[in-house]
CSV table of C-alpha atoms in Angstrom, one decimal:
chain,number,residue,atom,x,y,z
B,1,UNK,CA,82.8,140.1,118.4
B,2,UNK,CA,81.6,140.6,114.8
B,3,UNK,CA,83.5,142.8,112.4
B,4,UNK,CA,81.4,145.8,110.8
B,5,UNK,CA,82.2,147.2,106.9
B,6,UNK,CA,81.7,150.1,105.1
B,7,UNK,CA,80.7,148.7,101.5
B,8,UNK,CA,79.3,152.1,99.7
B,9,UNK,CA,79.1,155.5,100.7
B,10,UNK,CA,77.2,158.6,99.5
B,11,UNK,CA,76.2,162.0,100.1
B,12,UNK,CA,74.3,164.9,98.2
B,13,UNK,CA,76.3,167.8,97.7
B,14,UNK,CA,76.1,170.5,100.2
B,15,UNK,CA,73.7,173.3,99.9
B,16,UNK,CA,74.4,176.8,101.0
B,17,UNK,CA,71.7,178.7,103.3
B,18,UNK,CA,68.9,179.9,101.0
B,19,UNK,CA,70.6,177.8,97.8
B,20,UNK,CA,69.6,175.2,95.5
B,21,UNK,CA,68.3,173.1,98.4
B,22,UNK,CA,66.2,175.2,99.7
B,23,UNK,CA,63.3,173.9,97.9
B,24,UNK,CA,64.1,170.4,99.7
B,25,UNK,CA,62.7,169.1,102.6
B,26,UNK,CA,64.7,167.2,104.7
B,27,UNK,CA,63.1,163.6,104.7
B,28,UNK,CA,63.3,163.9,101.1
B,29,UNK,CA,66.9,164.4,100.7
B,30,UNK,CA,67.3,161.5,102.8
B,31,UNK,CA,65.0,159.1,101.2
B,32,UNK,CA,66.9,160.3,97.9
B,33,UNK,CA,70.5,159.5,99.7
B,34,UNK,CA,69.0,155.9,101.0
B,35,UNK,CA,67.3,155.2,97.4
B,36,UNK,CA,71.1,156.4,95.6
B,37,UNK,CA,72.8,153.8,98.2
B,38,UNK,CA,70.0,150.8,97.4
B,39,UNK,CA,70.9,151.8,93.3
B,40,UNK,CA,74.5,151.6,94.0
B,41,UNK,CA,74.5,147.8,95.4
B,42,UNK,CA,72.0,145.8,93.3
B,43,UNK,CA,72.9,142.4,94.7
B,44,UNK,CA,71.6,143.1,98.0
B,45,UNK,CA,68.0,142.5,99.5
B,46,UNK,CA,66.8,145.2,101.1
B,47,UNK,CA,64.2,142.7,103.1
B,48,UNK,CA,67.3,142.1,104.9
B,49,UNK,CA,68.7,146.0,106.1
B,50,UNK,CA,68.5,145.7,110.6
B,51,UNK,CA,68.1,149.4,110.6
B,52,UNK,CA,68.3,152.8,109.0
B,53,UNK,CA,69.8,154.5,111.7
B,54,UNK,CA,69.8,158.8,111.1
B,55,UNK,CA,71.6,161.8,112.8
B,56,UNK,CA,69.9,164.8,112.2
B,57,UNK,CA,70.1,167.8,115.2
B,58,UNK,CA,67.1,169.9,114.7
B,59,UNK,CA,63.7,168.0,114.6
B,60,UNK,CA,62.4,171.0,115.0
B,61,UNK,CA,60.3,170.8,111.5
B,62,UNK,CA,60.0,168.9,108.8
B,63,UNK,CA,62.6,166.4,110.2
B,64,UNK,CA,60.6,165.5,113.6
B,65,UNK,CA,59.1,162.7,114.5
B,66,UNK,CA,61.7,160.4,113.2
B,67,UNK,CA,63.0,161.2,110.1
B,68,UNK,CA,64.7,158.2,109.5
B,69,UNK,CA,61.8,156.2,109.4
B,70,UNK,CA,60.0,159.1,107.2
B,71,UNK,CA,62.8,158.8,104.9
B,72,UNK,CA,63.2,155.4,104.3
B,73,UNK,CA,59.2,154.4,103.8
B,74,UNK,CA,60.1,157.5,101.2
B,75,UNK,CA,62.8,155.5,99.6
B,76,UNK,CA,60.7,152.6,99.1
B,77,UNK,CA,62.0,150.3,101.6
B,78,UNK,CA,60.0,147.4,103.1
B,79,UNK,CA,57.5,148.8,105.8
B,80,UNK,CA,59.4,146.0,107.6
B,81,UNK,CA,62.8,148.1,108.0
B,82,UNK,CA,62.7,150.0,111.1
B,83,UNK,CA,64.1,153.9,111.6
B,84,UNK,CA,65.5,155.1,114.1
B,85,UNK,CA,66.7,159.2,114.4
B,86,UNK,CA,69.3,160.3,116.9
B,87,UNK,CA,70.6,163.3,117.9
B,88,UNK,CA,74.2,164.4,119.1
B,89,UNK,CA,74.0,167.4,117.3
B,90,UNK,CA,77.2,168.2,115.1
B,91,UNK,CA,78.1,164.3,115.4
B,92,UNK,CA,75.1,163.1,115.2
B,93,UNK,CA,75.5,161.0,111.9
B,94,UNK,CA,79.0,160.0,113.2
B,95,UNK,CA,77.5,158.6,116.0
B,96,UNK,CA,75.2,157.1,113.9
B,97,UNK,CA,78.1,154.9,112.2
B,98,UNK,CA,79.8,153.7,115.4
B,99,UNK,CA,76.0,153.0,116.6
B,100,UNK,CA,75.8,150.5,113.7
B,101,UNK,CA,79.5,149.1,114.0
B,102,UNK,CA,78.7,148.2,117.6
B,103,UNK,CA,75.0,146.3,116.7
B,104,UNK,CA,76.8,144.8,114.3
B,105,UNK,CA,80.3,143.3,116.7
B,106,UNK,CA,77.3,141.9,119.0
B,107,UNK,CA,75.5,140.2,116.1
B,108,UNK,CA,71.9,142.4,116.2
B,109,UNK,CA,71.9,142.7,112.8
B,110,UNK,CA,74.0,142.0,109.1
B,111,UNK,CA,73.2,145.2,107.6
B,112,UNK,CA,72.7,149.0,108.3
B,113,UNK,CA,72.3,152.0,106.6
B,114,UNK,CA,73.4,154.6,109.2
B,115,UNK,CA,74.0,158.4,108.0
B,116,UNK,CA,72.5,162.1,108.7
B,117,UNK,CA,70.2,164.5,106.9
B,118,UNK,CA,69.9,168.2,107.8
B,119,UNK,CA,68.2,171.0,106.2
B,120,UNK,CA,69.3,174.4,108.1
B,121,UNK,CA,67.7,176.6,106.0
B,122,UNK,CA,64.1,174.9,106.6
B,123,UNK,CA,64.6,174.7,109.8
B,124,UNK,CA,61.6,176.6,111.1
B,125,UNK,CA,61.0,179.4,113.9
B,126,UNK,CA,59.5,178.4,117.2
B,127,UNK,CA,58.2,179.8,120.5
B,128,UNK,CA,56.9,178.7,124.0
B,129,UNK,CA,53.7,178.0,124.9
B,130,UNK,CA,53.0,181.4,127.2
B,131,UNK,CA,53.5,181.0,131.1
B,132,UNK,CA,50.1,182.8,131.0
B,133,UNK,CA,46.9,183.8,130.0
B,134,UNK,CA,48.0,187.1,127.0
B,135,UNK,CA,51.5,186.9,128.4
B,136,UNK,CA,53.7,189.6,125.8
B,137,UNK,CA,56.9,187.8,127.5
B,138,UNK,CA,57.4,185.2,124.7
B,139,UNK,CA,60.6,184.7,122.8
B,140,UNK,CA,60.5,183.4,119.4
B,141,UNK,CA,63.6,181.4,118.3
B,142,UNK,CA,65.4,180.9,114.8
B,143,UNK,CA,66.2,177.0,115.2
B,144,UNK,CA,69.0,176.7,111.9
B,145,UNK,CA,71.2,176.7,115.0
B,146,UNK,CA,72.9,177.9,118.6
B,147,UNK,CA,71.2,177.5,122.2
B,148,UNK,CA,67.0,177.8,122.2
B,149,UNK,CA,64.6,177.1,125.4
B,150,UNK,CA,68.2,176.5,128.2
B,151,UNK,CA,67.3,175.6,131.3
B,152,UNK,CA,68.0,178.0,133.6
B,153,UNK,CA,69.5,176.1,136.1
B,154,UNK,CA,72.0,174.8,133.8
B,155,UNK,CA,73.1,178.0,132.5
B,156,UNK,CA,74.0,179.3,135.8
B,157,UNK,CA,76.2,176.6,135.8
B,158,UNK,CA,77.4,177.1,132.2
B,159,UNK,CA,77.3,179.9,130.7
B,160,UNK,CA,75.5,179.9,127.0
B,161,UNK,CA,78.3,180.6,124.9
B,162,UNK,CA,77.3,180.9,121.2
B,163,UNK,CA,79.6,178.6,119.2
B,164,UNK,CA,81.5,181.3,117.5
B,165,UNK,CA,82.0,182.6,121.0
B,166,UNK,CA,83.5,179.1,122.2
B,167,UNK,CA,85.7,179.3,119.1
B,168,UNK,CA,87.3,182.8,120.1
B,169,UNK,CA,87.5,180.9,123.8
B,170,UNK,CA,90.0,178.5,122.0
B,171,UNK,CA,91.6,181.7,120.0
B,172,UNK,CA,92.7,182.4,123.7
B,173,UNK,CA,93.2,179.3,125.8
B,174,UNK,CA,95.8,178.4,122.5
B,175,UNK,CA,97.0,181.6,121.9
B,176,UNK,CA,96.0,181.3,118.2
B,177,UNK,CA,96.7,184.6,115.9
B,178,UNK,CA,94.1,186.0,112.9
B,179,UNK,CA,96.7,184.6,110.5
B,180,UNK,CA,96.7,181.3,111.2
B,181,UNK,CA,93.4,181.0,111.5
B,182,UNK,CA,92.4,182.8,107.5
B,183,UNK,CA,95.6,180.8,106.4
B,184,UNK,CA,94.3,177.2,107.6
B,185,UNK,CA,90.8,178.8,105.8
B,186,UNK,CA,92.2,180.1,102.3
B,187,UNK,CA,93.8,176.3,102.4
B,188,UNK,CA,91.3,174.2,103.0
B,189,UNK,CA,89.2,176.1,100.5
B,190,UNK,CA,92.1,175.6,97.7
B,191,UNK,CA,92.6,172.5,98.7
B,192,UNK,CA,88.6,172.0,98.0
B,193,UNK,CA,89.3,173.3,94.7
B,194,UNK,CA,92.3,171.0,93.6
B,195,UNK,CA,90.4,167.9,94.5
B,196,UNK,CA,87.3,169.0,92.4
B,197,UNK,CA,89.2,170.0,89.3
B,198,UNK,CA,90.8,166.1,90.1
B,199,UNK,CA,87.5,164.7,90.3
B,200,UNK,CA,87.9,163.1,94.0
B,201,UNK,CA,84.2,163.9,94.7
B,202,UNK,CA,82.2,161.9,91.7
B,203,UNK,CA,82.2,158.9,93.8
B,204,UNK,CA,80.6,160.5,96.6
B,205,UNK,CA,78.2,162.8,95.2
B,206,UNK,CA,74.6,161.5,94.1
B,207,UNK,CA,72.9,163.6,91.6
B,208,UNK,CA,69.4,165.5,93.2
B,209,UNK,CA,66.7,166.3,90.9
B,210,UNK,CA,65.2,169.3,91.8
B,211,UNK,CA,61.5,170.0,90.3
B,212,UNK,CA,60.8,173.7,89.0
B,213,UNK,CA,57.8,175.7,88.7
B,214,UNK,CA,58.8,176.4,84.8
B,215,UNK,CA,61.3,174.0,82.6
B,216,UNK,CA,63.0,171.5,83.5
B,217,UNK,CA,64.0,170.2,86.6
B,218,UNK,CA,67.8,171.2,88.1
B,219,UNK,CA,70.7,168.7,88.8
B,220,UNK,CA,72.3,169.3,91.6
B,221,UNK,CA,75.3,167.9,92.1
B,222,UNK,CA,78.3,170.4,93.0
B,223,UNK,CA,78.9,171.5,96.5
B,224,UNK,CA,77.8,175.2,96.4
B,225,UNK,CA,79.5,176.5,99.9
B,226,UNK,CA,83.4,176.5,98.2
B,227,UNK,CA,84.5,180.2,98.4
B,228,UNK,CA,88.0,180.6,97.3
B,229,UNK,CA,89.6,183.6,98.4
B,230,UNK,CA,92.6,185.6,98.9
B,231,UNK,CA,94.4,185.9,102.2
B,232,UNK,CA,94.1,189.6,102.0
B,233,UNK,CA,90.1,189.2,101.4
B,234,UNK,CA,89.9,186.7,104.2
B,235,UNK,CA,91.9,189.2,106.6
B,236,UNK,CA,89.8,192.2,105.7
B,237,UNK,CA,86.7,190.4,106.9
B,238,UNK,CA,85.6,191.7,110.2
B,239,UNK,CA,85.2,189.6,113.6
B,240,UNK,CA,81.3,187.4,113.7
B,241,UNK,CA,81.2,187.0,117.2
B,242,UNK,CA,83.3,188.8,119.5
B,243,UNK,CA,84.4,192.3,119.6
B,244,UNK,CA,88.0,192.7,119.1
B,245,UNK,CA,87.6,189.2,118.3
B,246,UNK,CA,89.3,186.9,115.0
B,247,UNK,CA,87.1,184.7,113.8
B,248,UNK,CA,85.5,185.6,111.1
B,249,UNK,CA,82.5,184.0,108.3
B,250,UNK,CA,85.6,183.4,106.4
B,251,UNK,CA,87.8,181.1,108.8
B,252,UNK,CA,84.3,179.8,110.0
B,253,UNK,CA,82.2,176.8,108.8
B,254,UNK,CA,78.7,177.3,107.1
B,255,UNK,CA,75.1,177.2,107.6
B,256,UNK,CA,74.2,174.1,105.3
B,257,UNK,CA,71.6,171.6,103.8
B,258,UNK,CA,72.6,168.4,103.0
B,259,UNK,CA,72.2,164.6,103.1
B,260,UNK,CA,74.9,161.4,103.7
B,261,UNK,CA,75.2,157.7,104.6
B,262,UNK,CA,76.8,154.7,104.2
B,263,UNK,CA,76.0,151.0,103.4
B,264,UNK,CA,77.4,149.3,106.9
B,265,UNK,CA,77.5,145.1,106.5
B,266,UNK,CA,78.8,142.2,108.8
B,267,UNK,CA,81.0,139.6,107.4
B,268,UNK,CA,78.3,137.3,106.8
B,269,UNK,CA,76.8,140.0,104.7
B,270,UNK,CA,79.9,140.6,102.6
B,271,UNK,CA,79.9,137.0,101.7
B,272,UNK,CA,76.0,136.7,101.4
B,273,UNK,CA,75.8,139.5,98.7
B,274,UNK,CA,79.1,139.6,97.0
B,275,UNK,CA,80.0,142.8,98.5
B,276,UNK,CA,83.5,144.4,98.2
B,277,UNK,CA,84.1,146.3,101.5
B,278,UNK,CA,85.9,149.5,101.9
B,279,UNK,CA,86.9,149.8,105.3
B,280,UNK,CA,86.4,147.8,108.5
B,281,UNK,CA,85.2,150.1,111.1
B,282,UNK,CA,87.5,149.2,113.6
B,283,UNK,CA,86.9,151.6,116.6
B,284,UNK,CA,84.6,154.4,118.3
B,285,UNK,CA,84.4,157.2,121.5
B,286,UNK,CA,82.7,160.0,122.3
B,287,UNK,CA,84.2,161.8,125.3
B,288,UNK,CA,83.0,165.4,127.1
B,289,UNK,CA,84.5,168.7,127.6
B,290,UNK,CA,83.8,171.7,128.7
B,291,UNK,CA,80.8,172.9,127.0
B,292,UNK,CA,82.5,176.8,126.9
B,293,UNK,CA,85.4,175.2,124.4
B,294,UNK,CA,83.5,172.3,122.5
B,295,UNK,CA,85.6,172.4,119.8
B,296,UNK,CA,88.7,170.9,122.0
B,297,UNK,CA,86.0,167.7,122.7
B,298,UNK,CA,87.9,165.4,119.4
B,299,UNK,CA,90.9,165.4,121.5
B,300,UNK,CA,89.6,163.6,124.4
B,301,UNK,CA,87.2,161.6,122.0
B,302,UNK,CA,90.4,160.3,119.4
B,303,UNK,CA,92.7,159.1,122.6
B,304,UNK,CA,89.9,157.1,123.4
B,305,UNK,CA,89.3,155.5,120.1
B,306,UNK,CA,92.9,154.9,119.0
B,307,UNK,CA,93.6,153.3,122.1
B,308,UNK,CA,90.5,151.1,121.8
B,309,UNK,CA,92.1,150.1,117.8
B,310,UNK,CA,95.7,149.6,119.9
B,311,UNK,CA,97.2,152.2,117.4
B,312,UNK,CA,98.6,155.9,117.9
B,313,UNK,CA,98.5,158.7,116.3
B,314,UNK,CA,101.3,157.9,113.9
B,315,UNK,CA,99.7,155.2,112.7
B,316,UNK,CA,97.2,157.4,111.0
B,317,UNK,CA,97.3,157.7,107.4
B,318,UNK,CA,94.6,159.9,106.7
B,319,UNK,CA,92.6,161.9,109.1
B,320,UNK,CA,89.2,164.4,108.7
B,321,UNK,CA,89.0,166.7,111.6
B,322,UNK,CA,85.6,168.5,111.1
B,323,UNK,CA,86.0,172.4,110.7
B,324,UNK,CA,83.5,174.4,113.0
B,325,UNK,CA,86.1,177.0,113.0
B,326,UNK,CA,89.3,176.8,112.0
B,327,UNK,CA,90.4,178.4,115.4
B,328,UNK,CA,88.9,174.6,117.1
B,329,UNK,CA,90.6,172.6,114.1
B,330,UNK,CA,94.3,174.5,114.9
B,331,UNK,CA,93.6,173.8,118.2
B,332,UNK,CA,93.1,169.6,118.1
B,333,UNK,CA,95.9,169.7,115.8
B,334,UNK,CA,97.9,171.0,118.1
B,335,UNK,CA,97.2,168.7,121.1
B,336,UNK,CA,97.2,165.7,119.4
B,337,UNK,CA,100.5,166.4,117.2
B,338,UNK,CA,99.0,165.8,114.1
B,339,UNK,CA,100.7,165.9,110.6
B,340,UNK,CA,98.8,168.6,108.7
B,341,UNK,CA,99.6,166.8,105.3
B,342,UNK,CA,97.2,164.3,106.0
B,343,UNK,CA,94.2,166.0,107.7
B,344,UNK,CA,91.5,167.1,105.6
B,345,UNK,CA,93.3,166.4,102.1
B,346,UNK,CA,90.4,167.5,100.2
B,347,UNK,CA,89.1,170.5,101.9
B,348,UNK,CA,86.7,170.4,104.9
B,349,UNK,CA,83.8,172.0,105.8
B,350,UNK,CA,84.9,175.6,105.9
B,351,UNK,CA,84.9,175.2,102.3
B,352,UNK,CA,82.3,172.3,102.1
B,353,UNK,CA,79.8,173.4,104.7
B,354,UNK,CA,78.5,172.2,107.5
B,355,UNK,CA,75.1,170.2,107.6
B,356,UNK,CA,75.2,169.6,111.3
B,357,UNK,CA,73.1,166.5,111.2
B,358,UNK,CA,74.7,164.9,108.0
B,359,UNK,CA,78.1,166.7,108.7
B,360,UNK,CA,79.7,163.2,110.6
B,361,UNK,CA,78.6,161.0,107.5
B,362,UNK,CA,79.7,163.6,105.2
B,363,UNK,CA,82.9,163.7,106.3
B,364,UNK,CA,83.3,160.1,106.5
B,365,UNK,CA,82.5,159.8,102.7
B,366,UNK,CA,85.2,161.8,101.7
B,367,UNK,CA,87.4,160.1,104.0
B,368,UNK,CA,86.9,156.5,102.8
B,369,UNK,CA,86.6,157.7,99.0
B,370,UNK,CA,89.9,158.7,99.6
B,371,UNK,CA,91.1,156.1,101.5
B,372,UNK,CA,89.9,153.4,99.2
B,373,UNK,CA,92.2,155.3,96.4
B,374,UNK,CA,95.1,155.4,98.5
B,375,UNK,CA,97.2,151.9,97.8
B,376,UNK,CA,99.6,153.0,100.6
B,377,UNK,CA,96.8,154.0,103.2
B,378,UNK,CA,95.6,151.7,106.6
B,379,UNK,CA,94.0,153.4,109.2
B,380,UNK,CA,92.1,156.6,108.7
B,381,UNK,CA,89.8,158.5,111.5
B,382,UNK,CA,86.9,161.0,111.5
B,383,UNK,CA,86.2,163.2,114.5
B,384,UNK,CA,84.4,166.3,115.4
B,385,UNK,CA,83.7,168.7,117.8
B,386,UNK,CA,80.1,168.8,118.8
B,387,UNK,CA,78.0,171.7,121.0
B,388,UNK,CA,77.7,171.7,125.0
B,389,UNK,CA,80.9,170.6,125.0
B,390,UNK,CA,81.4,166.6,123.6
B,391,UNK,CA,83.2,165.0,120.6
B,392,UNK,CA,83.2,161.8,118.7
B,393,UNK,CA,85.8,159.9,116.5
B,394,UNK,CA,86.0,156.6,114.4
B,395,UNK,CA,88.9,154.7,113.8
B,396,UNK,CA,88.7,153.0,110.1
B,397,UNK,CA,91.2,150.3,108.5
B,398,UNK,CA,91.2,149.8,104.7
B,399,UNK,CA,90.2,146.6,103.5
């Protein structure tokens, strides 16, 4: 079996619903995130890249009919790259990475761009086709996010909780209070802040250039989700989703846009290209829960991949568990023991966002920027919960 390594990774920053990416369209932040990782590593020839492989979970709009492939002819590559978009909603781009890794241990390829792209805010409205001739019956659905078009079969056999609503299932099942949930919030926002007044995200981040109707165009390059708060701010916010309920838009992830990938090569490839890895990817799972408390699914997912690497837990020196809610995030933590001072250093995507598509790769970046500056740091993992109940994790070791 081949080895697979991470050699570069980059992401836009994250847009808030309605912000400066608005203006964006999907395929275009991702051809600008595969042209930012071409830049970044000169030596290579991109004649030679297997695949771009893309999560993204709507595909509802501007991102159908593969938006990988749209994207990368966008970018400039060869017509002679293939694309390839897949969708496992929240973990899609995650997926995306261990996809690669595993072309790559059974030698279909040297080199991969794998990654996400997801525009929430252009995500457009849709309806059915009507059962019949002027039927007034027809729904129309807002596709940024949550359940559209269920078969009714399936929810009869489970029911359509909204994800906030699966969130305050975990608030019960755990026996998780208000306070813990706005105090894992108002720290993961501050810790946000502390890493960009250190500068942790400049390696991450790749400029966007966004064209105005009058002057000159705007650089966008600064997350705009981060909302630091006070815990008495956070607490006076009411309940989203459930009466009665506790979590809240504060303790809760966003409604993003956004754009990430990484620069995946075989050893051959290293060597070929002069490339200085960053991390082998060492291990992957996905695993399924029940779809009424998705957020639990990185549990299930991590045991698999950690004993597919031959570690444990302990041997984990820096983890990023994504944050749908921070109610789902207390709850992993809690069932598989892990050491707070090492999961999500920087912040996660309460205070970063969440770009469901690009979310897995996003996180990733951040992960391996920090990993890489870390002289003490071996194995690092990424996980996340994922709708209808699933959840994926990588296992990384530093090079």
């Amino acid at each position: 079996m081949k080895r697979a390594y991470v050699v570069d990774a980059a992401r836009t920053a994250v847009g808030k619903f309605g912000g400066a990416l608005s203006s964006v369209r999907p395929d275009d932040l991702g051809a600008e995130m595969i042209k930012a990782l071409i830049k970044r590593n000169p030596s290579i020839d991109i004649n030679e890249i297997e695949d771009v492989i893309l999560g993204a979970a709507n595909q509802a709009g501007e991102d159908n009919r593969n938006v990988a492939r749209m994207s990368l002819l966008m970018a400039g590559l060869p017509v002679t790259v293939p694309g390839l978009t897949i969708n496992r909603l929240c973990a899609s781009s995650l997926q995306a990475i261990a996809d690669v890794s595993k072309n790559i241990a059974v030698g279909y390829g040297n080199m991969f761009i794998a990654g996400g792209v997801e525009s929430m805010t252009r995500a457009p409205f849709v309806m059915p086709k009507a059962e019949a001739a002027y039927s007034r019956s027809n729904k129309v659905y807002d596709t940024s996010i949550g359940w559209r078009f269920i078969n009714p079969k399936l929810s009869e056999m489970y029911f359509p909780f909204p994800m906030g609503e699966t969130a305050e299932n975990l608030v019960e099942k755990y026996g998780i209070t208000r306070e813990e949930q706005d105090l894992f919030a108002h720290n993961t926002q501050q810790k946000y802040q502390n890493a960009l007044d250190a500068g942790k995200f400049k390696d991450e981040i790749i400029p966007i250039h966004i064209p105005q109707r009058k002057g000159d165009d705007i650089i966008f390059a600064q997350d705009e989700h981060p909302r630091l708060s006070s815990i008495d701010k956070l607490g006076s916010l009411n309940a989203a989703f459930r009466k009665g309920g506790t979590v809240t838009a504060g303790n809760s992830s966003g409604v993003n846009d956004g754009a990430a990938g990484l620069l995946i090569v075989s050893e051959e490839a290293l060597k070929r290209y002069n490339l200085e890895p960053i991390a082998e990817v060492v291990s992957s799972a996905a695993a399924g829960v029940p779809p009424e408390i998705m957020g639990i699914g990185p549990v299930p997912a991590t045991q698999k991949a950690l004993k597919r690497a031959g570690i444990g837990v302990k041997d984990l020196d820096l983890i990023e568990l994504n944050e749908a809610f921070a109610a789902q995030a207390i709850a992993c933590m809690r069932d598989l023991d892990l050491n707070p001072d090492i999961v999500n250093v920087n912040g996660g995507s309460i205070a970063i966002g969440h770009p469901l598509g690009a979310s897995g790769a996003r996180i990733t970046n951040t992960l391996l920027h920090e990993l890489k500056n870390r002289p003490n740091a071996k194995y690092a993992l990424a996980t996340m919960c994922i709708g209808v109940g699933q959840g994926v994790a990588v296992v990384f070791k530093k090079c």
